[in-house]
Short mmCIF file of C-alpha atoms in Angstrom, two decimals:
data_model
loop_
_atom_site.label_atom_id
_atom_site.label_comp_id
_atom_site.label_asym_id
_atom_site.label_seq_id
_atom_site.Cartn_x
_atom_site.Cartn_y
_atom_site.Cartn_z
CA UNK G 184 0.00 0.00 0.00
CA UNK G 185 1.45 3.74 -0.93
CA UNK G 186 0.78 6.33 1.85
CA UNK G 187 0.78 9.77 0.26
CA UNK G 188 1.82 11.85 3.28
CA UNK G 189 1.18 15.48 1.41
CA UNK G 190 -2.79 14.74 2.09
CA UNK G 191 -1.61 14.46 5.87
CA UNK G 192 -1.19 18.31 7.89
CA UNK G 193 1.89 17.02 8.85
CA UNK G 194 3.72 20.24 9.10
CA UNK G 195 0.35 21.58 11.91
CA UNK G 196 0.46 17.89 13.83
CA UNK G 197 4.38 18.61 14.37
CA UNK G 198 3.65 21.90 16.02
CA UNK G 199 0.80 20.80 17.78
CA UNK G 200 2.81 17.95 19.02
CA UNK G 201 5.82 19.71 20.09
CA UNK G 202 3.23 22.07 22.32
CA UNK G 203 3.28 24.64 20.05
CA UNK G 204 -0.64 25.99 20.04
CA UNK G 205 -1.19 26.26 17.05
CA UNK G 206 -5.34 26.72 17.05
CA UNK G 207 -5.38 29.32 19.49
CA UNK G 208 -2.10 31.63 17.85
CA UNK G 209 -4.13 31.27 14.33
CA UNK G 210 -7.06 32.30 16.42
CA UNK G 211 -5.29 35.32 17.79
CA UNK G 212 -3.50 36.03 15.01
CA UNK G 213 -7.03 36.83 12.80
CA UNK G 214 -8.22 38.93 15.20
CA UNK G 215 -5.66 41.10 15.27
CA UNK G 216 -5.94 41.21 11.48
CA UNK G 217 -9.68 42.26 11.71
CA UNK G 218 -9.11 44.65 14.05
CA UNK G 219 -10.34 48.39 13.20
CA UNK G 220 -7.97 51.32 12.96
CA UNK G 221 -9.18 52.65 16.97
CA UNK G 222 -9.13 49.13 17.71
CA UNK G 223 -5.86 48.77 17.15
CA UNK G 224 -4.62 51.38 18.49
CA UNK G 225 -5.99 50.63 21.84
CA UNK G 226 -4.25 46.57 21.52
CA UNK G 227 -0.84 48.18 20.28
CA UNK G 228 -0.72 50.51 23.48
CA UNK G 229 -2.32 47.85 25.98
CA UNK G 230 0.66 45.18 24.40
CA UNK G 231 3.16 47.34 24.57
CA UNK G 232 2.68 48.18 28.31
CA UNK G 233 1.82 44.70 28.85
CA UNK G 234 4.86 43.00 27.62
CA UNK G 235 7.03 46.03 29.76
CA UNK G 236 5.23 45.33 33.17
CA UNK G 237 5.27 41.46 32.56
CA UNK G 238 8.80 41.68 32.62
CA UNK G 239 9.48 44.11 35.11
CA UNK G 240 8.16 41.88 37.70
CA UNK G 241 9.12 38.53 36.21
CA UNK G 242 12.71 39.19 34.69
CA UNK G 243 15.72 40.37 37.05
CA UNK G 244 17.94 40.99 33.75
CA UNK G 245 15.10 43.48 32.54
CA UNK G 246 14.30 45.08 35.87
CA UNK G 247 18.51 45.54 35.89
CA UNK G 248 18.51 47.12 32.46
CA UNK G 249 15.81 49.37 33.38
CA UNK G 250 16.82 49.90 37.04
CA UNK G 251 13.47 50.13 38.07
CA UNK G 252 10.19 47.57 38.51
CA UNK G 253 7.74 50.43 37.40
CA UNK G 254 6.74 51.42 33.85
CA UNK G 255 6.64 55.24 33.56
CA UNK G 256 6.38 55.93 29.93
CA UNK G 257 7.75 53.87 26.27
CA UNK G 258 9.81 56.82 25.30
CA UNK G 259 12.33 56.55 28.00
CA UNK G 260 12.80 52.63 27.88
CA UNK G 261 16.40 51.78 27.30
CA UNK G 262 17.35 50.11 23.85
CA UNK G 263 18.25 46.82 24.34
CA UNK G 264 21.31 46.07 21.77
CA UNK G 265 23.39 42.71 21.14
CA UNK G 266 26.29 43.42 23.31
CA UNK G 267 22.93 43.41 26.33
CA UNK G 268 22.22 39.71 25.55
CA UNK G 269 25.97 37.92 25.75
CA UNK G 270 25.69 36.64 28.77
CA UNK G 271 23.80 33.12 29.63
CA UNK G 272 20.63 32.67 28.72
CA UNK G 273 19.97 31.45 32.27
CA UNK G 274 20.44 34.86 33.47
CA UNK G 275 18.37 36.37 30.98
CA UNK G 276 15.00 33.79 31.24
CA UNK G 277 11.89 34.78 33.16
CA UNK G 278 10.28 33.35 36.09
CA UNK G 279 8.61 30.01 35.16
CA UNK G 280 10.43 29.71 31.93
CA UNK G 281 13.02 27.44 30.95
CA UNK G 282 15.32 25.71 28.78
CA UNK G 283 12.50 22.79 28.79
CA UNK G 284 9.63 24.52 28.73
CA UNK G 285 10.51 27.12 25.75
CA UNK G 286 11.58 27.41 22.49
CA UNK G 287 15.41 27.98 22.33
CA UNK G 288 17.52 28.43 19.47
CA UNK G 289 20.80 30.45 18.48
CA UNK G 290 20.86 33.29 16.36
CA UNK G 291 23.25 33.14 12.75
CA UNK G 292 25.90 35.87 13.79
CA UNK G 293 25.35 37.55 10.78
CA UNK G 294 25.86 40.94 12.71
CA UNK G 295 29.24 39.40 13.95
CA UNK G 296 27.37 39.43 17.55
CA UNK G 297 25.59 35.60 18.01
CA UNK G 298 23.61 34.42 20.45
CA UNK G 299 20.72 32.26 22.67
CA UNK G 300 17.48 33.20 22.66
CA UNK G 301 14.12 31.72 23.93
CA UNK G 302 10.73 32.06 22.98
CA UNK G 303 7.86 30.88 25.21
CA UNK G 304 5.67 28.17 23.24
CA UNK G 305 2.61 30.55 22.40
CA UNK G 306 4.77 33.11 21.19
CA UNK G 307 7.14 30.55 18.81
CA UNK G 308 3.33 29.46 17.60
CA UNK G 309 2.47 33.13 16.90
CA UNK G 310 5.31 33.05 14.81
CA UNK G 311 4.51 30.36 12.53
CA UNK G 312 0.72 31.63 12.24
CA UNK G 313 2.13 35.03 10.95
CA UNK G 314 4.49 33.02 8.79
CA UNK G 315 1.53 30.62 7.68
CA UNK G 316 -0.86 34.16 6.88
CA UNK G 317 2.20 35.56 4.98
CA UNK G 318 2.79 32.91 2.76
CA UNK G 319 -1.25 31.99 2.13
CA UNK G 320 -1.34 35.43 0.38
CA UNK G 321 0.33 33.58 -2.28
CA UNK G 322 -1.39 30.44 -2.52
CA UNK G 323 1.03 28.63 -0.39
CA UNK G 324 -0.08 26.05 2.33
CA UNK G 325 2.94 24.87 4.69
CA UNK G 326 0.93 21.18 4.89
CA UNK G 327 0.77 20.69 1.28
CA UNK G 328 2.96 23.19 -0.57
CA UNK G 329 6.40 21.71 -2.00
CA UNK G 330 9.32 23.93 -1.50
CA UNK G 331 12.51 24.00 -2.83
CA UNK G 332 14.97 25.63 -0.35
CA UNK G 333 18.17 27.52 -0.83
CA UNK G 334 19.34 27.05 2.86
CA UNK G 335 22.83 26.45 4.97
CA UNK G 336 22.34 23.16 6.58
CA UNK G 337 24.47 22.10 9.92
CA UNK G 338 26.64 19.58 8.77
CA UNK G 339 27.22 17.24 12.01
CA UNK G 340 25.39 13.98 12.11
CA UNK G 341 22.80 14.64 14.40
CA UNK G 342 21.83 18.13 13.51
CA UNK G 343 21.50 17.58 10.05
CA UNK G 344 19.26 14.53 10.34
CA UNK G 345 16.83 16.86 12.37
CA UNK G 346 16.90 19.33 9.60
CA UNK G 347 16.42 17.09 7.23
CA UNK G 348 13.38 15.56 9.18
CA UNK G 349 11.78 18.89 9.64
CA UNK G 350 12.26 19.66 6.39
CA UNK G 351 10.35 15.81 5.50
CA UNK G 352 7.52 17.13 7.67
CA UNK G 353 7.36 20.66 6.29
CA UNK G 354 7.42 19.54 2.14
CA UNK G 355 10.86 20.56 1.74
CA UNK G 356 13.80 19.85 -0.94
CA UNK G 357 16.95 21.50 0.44
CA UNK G 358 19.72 22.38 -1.43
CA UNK G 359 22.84 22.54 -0.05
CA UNK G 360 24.10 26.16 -0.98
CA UNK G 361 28.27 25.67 0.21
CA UNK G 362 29.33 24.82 -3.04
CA UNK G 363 27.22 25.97 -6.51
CA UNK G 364 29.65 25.00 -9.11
CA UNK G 365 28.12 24.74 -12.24
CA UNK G 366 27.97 21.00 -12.14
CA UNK G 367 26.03 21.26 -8.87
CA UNK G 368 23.67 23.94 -10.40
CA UNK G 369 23.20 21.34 -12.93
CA UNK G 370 22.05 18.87 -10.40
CA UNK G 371 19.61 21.41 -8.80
CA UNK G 372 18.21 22.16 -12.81
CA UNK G 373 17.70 18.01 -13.07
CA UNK G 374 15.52 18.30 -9.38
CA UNK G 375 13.11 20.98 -11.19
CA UNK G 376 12.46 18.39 -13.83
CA UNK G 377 11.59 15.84 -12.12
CA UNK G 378 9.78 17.51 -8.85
CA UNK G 379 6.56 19.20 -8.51
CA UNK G 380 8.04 22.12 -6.89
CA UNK G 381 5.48 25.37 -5.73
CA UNK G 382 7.84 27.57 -4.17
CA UNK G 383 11.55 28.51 -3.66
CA UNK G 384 12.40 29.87 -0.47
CA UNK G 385 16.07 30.50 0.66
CA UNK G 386 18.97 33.08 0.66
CA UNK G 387 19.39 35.40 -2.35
CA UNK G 388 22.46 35.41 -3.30
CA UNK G 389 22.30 31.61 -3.69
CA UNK G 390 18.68 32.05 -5.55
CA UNK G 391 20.66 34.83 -7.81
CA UNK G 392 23.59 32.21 -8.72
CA UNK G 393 20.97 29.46 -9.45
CA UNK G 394 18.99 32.16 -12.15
CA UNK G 395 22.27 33.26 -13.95
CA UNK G 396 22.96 29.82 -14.50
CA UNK G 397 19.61 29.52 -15.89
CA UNK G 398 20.49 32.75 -17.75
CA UNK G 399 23.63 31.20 -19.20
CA UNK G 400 21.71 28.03 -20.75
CA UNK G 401 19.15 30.24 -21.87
CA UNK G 402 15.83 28.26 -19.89
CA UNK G 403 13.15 29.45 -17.74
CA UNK G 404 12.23 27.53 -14.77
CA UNK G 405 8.43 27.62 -15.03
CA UNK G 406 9.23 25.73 -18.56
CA UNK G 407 10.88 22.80 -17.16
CA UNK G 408 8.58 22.92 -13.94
CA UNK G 409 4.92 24.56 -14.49
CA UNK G 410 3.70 23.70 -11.00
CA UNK G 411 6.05 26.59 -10.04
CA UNK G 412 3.85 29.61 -8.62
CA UNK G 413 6.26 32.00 -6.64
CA UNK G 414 9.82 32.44 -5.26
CA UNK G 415 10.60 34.09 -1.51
CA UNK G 416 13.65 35.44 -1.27
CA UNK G 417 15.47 36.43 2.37
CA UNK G 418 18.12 36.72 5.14
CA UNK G 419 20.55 39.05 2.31
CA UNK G 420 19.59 42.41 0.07
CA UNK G 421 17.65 42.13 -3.11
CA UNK G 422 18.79 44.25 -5.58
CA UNK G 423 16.53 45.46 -8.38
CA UNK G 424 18.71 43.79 -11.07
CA UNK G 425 18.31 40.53 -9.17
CA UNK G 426 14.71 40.59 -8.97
CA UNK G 427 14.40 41.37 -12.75
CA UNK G 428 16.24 38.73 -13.50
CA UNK G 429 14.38 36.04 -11.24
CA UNK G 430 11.65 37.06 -12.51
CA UNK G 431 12.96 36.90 -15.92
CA UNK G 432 14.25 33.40 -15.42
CA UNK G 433 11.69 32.04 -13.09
CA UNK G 434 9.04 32.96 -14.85
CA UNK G 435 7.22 33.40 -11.35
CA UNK G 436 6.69 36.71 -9.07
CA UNK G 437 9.64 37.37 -6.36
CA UNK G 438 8.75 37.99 -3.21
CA UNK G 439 11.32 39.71 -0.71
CA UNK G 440 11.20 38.85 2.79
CA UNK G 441 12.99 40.61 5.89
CA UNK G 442 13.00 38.78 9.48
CA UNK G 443 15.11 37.61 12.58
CA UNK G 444 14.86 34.22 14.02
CA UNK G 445 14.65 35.81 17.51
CA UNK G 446 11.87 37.94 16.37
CA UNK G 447 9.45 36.86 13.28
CA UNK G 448 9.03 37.98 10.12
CA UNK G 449 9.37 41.22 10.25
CA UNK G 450 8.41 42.46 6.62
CA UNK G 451 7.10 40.88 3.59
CA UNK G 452 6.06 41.99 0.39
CA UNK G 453 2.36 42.14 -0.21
CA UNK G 454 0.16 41.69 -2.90
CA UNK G 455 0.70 45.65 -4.14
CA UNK G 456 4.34 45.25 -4.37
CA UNK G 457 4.59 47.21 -0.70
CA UNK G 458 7.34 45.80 2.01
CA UNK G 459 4.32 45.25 4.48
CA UNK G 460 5.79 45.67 8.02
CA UNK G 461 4.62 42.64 10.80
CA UNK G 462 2.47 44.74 13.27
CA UNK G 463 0.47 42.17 14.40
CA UNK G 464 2.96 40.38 16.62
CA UNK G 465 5.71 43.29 16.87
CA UNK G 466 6.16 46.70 17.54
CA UNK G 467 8.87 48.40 14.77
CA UNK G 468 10.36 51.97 15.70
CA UNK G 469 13.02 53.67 13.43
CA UNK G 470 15.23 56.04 15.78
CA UNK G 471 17.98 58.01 15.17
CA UNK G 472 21.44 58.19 17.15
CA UNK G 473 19.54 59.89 20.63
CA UNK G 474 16.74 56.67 20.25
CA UNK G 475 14.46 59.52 18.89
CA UNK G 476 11.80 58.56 16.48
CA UNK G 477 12.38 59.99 13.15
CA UNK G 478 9.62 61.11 11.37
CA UNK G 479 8.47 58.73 7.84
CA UNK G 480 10.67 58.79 5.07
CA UNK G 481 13.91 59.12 7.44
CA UNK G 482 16.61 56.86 7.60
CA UNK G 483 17.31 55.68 11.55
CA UNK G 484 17.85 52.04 13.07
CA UNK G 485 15.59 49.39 13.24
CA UNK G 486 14.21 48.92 16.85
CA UNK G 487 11.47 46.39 17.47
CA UNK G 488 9.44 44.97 20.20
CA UNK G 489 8.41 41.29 20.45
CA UNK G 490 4.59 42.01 21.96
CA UNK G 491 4.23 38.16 22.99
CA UNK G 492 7.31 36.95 23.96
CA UNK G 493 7.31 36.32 28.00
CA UNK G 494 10.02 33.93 27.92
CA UNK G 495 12.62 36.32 27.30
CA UNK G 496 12.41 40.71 26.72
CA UNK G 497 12.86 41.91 22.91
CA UNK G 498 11.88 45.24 24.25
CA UNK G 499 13.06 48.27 21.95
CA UNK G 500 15.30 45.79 20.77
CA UNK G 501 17.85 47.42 18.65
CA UNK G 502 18.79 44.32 15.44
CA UNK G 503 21.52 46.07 14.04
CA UNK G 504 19.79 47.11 10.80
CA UNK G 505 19.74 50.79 9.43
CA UNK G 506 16.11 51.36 7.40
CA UNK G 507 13.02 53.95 6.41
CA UNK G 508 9.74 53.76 6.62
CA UNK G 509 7.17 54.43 4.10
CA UNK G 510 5.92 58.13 4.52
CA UNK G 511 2.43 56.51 3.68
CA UNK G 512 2.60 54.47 6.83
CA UNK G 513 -0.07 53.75 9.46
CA UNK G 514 0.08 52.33 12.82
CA UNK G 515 -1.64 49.63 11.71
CA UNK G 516 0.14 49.18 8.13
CA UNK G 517 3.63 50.38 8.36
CA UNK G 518 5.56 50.38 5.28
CA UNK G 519 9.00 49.64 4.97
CA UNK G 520 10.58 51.61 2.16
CA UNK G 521 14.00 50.80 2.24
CA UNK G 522 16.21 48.44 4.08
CA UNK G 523 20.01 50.42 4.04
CA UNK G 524 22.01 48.04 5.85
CA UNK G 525 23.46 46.70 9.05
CA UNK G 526 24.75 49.37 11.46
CA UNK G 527 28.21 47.67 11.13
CA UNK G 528 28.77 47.77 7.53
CA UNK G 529 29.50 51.68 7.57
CA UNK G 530 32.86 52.59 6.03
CA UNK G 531 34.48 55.62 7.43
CA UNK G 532 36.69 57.34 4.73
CA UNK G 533 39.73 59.49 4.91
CA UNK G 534 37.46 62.44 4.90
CA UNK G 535 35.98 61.84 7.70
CA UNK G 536 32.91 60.88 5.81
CA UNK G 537 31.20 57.48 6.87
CA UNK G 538 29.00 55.69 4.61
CA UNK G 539 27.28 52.78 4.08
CA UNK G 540 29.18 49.37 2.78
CA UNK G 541 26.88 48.65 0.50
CA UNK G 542 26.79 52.18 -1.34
CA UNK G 543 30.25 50.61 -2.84
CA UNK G 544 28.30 47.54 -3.57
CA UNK G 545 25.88 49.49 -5.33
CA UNK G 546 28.35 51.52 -7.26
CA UNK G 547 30.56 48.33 -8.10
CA UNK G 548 27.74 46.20 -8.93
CA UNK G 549 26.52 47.77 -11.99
CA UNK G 550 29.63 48.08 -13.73
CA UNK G 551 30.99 45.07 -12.65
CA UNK G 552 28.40 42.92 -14.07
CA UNK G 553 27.33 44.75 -17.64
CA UNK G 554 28.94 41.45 -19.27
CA UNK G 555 27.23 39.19 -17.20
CA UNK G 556 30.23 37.23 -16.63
CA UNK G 557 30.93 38.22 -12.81
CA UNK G 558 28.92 35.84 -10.71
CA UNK G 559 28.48 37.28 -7.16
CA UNK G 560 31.44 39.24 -5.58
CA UNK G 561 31.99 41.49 -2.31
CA UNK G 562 33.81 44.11 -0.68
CA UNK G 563 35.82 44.71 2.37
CA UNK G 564 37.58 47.37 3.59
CA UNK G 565 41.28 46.83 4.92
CA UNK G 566 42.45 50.13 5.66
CA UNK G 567 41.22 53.87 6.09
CA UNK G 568 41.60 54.38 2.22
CA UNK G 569 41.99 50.41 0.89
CA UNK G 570 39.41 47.79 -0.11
CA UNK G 571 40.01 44.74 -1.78
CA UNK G 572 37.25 43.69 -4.06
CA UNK G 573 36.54 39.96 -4.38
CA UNK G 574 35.09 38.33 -6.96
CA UNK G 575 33.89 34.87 -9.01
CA UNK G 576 33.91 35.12 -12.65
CA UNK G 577 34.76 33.61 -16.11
CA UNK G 578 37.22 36.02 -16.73
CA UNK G 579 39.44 38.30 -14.88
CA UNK G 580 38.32 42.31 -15.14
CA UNK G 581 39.76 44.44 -17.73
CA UNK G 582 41.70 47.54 -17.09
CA UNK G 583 38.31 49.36 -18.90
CA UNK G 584 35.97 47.80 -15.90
CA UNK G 585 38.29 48.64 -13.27
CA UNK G 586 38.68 52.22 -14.81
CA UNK G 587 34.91 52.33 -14.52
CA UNK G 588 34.23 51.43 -10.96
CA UNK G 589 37.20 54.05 -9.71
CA UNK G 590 35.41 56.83 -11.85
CA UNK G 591 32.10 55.97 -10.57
CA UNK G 592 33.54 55.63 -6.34
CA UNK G 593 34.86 58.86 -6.95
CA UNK G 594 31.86 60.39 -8.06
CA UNK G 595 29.87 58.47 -5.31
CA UNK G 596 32.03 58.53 -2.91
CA UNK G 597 35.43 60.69 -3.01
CA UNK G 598 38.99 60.68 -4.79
CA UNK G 599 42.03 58.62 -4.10
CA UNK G 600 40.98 55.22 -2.50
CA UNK G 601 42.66 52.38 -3.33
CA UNK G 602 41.31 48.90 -4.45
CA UNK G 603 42.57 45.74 -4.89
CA UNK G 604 40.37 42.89 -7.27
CA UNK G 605 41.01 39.44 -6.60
CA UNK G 606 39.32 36.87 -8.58
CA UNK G 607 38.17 33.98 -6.81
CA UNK G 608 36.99 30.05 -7.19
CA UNK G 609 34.17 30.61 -4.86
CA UNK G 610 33.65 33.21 -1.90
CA UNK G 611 33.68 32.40 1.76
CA UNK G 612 30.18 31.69 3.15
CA UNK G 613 29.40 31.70 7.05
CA UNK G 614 28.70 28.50 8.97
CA UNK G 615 25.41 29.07 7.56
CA UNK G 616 25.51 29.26 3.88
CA UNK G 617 25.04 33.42 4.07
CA UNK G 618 27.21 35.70 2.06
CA UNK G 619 28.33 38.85 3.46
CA UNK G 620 28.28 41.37 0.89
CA UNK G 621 30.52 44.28 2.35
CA UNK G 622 32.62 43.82 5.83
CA UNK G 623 35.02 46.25 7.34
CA UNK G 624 38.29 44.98 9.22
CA UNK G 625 39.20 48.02 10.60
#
């Protein structure tokens, strides 16, 4: 007898069965979407004050941070940052929480600053009922959906069989992305063929490598596998050129995605092309330098409040990420306009003038890839004045392209800097398949 497990929920009876409640978060979870403009003003203010007292009576590392047990007013909360949270997570859990009774995982590091978070079970749940509302707007269902993911994978015994069994209950192919040579693209091309694929879901600048090698043999996906309806792309920038050409060689619309395991999703890209901001189970504030909010349509850092989370305080939680919201914006439906960067990719110039790592990127990326032989490359800055460029192409650059992306710094940017181009096999990935695309060593 043939069981066909994809008529099974498999993916809901795993989080039901791991004590994740799952009925009442989707419950929750549509309310808060119904809710009216007044109504929601009143739950935003009631969580936020909430979340604050909760932990200013159950968490010593909170009441520490904020040197006091009584909420006065939002305003004059400290900002929690990264360099707050290394120490153990022991010290940092509430009363009645732990290790066993909440959800605990690590973060990537991709801000250079990693580490152990928890989430109590009703909050983790939350999570995946915002991720499961997200991802319906696009016709995809976690329980019967097939994706094809573009993920790191951890590569000792025991935690890679788990990921590959959650990935068996959640309808997933993954792909390992540490090494996509050509011949490995290749295999990943044969998989399309012969799977029923409805999504792609995964890093980038992995997704990015797979369509210019789609590019280079001159097929689009949807050709080779019709049951191919959309493609989420996350964890590293989209650039517009990118998503042109996914969608060009997909054949399918690209939908960017912005989150933080300790958080949620934080943005995704709704049905009117907008960067729709998660305000259902978080609180987002962009502030500038004095943790003042700037007004729409201002570039400040990312600060965000986890409205559920008891286990552990995400309260004006600065991530590390430098962003604007959407003048258009609502309490209710924030906007994000623009996603910058991380607060530590900022180069500081000889000038005196600081700017951020990926303005180079953007500069260098344009020029560097008009022949479409430069696969993926990044930047890092060395010294004051010196950055070495690396990159993985077919051919080296020609003194005309390198001419090009000094004219074009120094209109950008300013005169005199020095750079170095090194042409690579492949680039160095972190431990979890992620590629940084600018990184300062000074």
């Amino acid at each position: 007898m043939t069981y066909h497990f994809k008529m099974f929920p498999l993916f809901d009876l795993s989080l039901q069965l791991n004590n994740f409640p799952m009925k009442e978060a989707k419950s929750e979870l549509r309310k808060i979407v119904a809710f009216s403009e007044k109504e929601y003003e009143v739950f935003i203010e009631n969580k936020k004050q909430e979340i604050v007292n909760f932990h200013l009576q159950n968490n010593p590392f909170y009441q520490e941070l904020v040197d006091s047990k009584e909420y006065k007013n939002w305003e004059n909360l400290p900002v929690l940052n990264k360099q707050n949270l290394q120490k153990p997570l022991q010290e940092r859990l509430s009363k009645g929480y732990s290790t066993k009774n909440s959800y605990i995982n690590k973060t990537s590091g991709s801000s250079g600053t990693p580490f152990i978070f928890a989430k109590d079970k009703y909050c983790h749940a939350l999570t995946w009922a915002s991720n499961i509302y997200r991802f319906g707007w696009y016709g995809i269902d976690f329980n019967t959906s097939c994706q094809a993911r573009f993920y790191g994978i951890p590569m000792d015994f025991i935690g890679n069989k788990k990921e590959r069994f959650k990935d068996f209950l959640s309808h997933r192919f993954r792909f390992s992305i540490f090494d996509l040579s050509d011949a490995v693209l290749e295999k990943i091309l044969k998989k399309f063929k012969n799977k029923k694929f409805d999504y792609i879901n995964g890093y980038t600048s992995s997704i990015v490598l797979f369509a210019k090698y789609l590019q280079k043999k001159n097929i689009v996906l949807t050709t080779i596998c019709p049951s191919l309806k959309v493609c989420m792309v996350t964890s590293e920038m989209l650039f517009e050129d990118d998503k042109i050409l996914l969608e060009k060689q997909f054949g399918v619309p690209i939908i960017n995605e912005y989150g933080a395991s300790e958080l949620d999703l934080i943005a995704f890209q709704n049905k009117e092309g907008q960067w729709q901001v998660n305000s259902e189970t978080l609180f987002i504030e962009i502030l500038d330098e004095n943790n003042k909010v700037v007004p729409n349509g201002n570039s400040g850092r990312i600060v965000i409040t986890s409205l559920f989370n008891k286990a552990h305080p995400f309260i004006r939680y600065d991530i590390g990420d430098i962003g604007i919201l959407d003048e258009k914006s609502t309490l209710q439906k924030p906007i994000l306009k623009k996603l910058i960067g991380r607060t530590n990719d900022v180069a500081v110039l000889p000038s005196g003038k600081k700017s951020p790592g990926l303005t180079f990127y953007y500069v260098t990326k344009s020029i560097i890839e008009d022949d479409g032989k430069v696969k993926e490359f990044v930047i890092k800055q060395t010294k004051i004045d010196s950055f070495e460029i690396e990159y993985v192409s077919e051919v080296e650059l020609n003194l005309e392209q390198i001419k090009k992306i000094k004219k074009a710094i120094e209109l950008y940017l300013e005169p005199d800097l020095n750079f170095i181009f090194i042409r690579k096999d492949s680039l160095e990935r972190g431990n979890r398949g992620k590629l940084k695309q600018f990184k300062s060593m000074l």
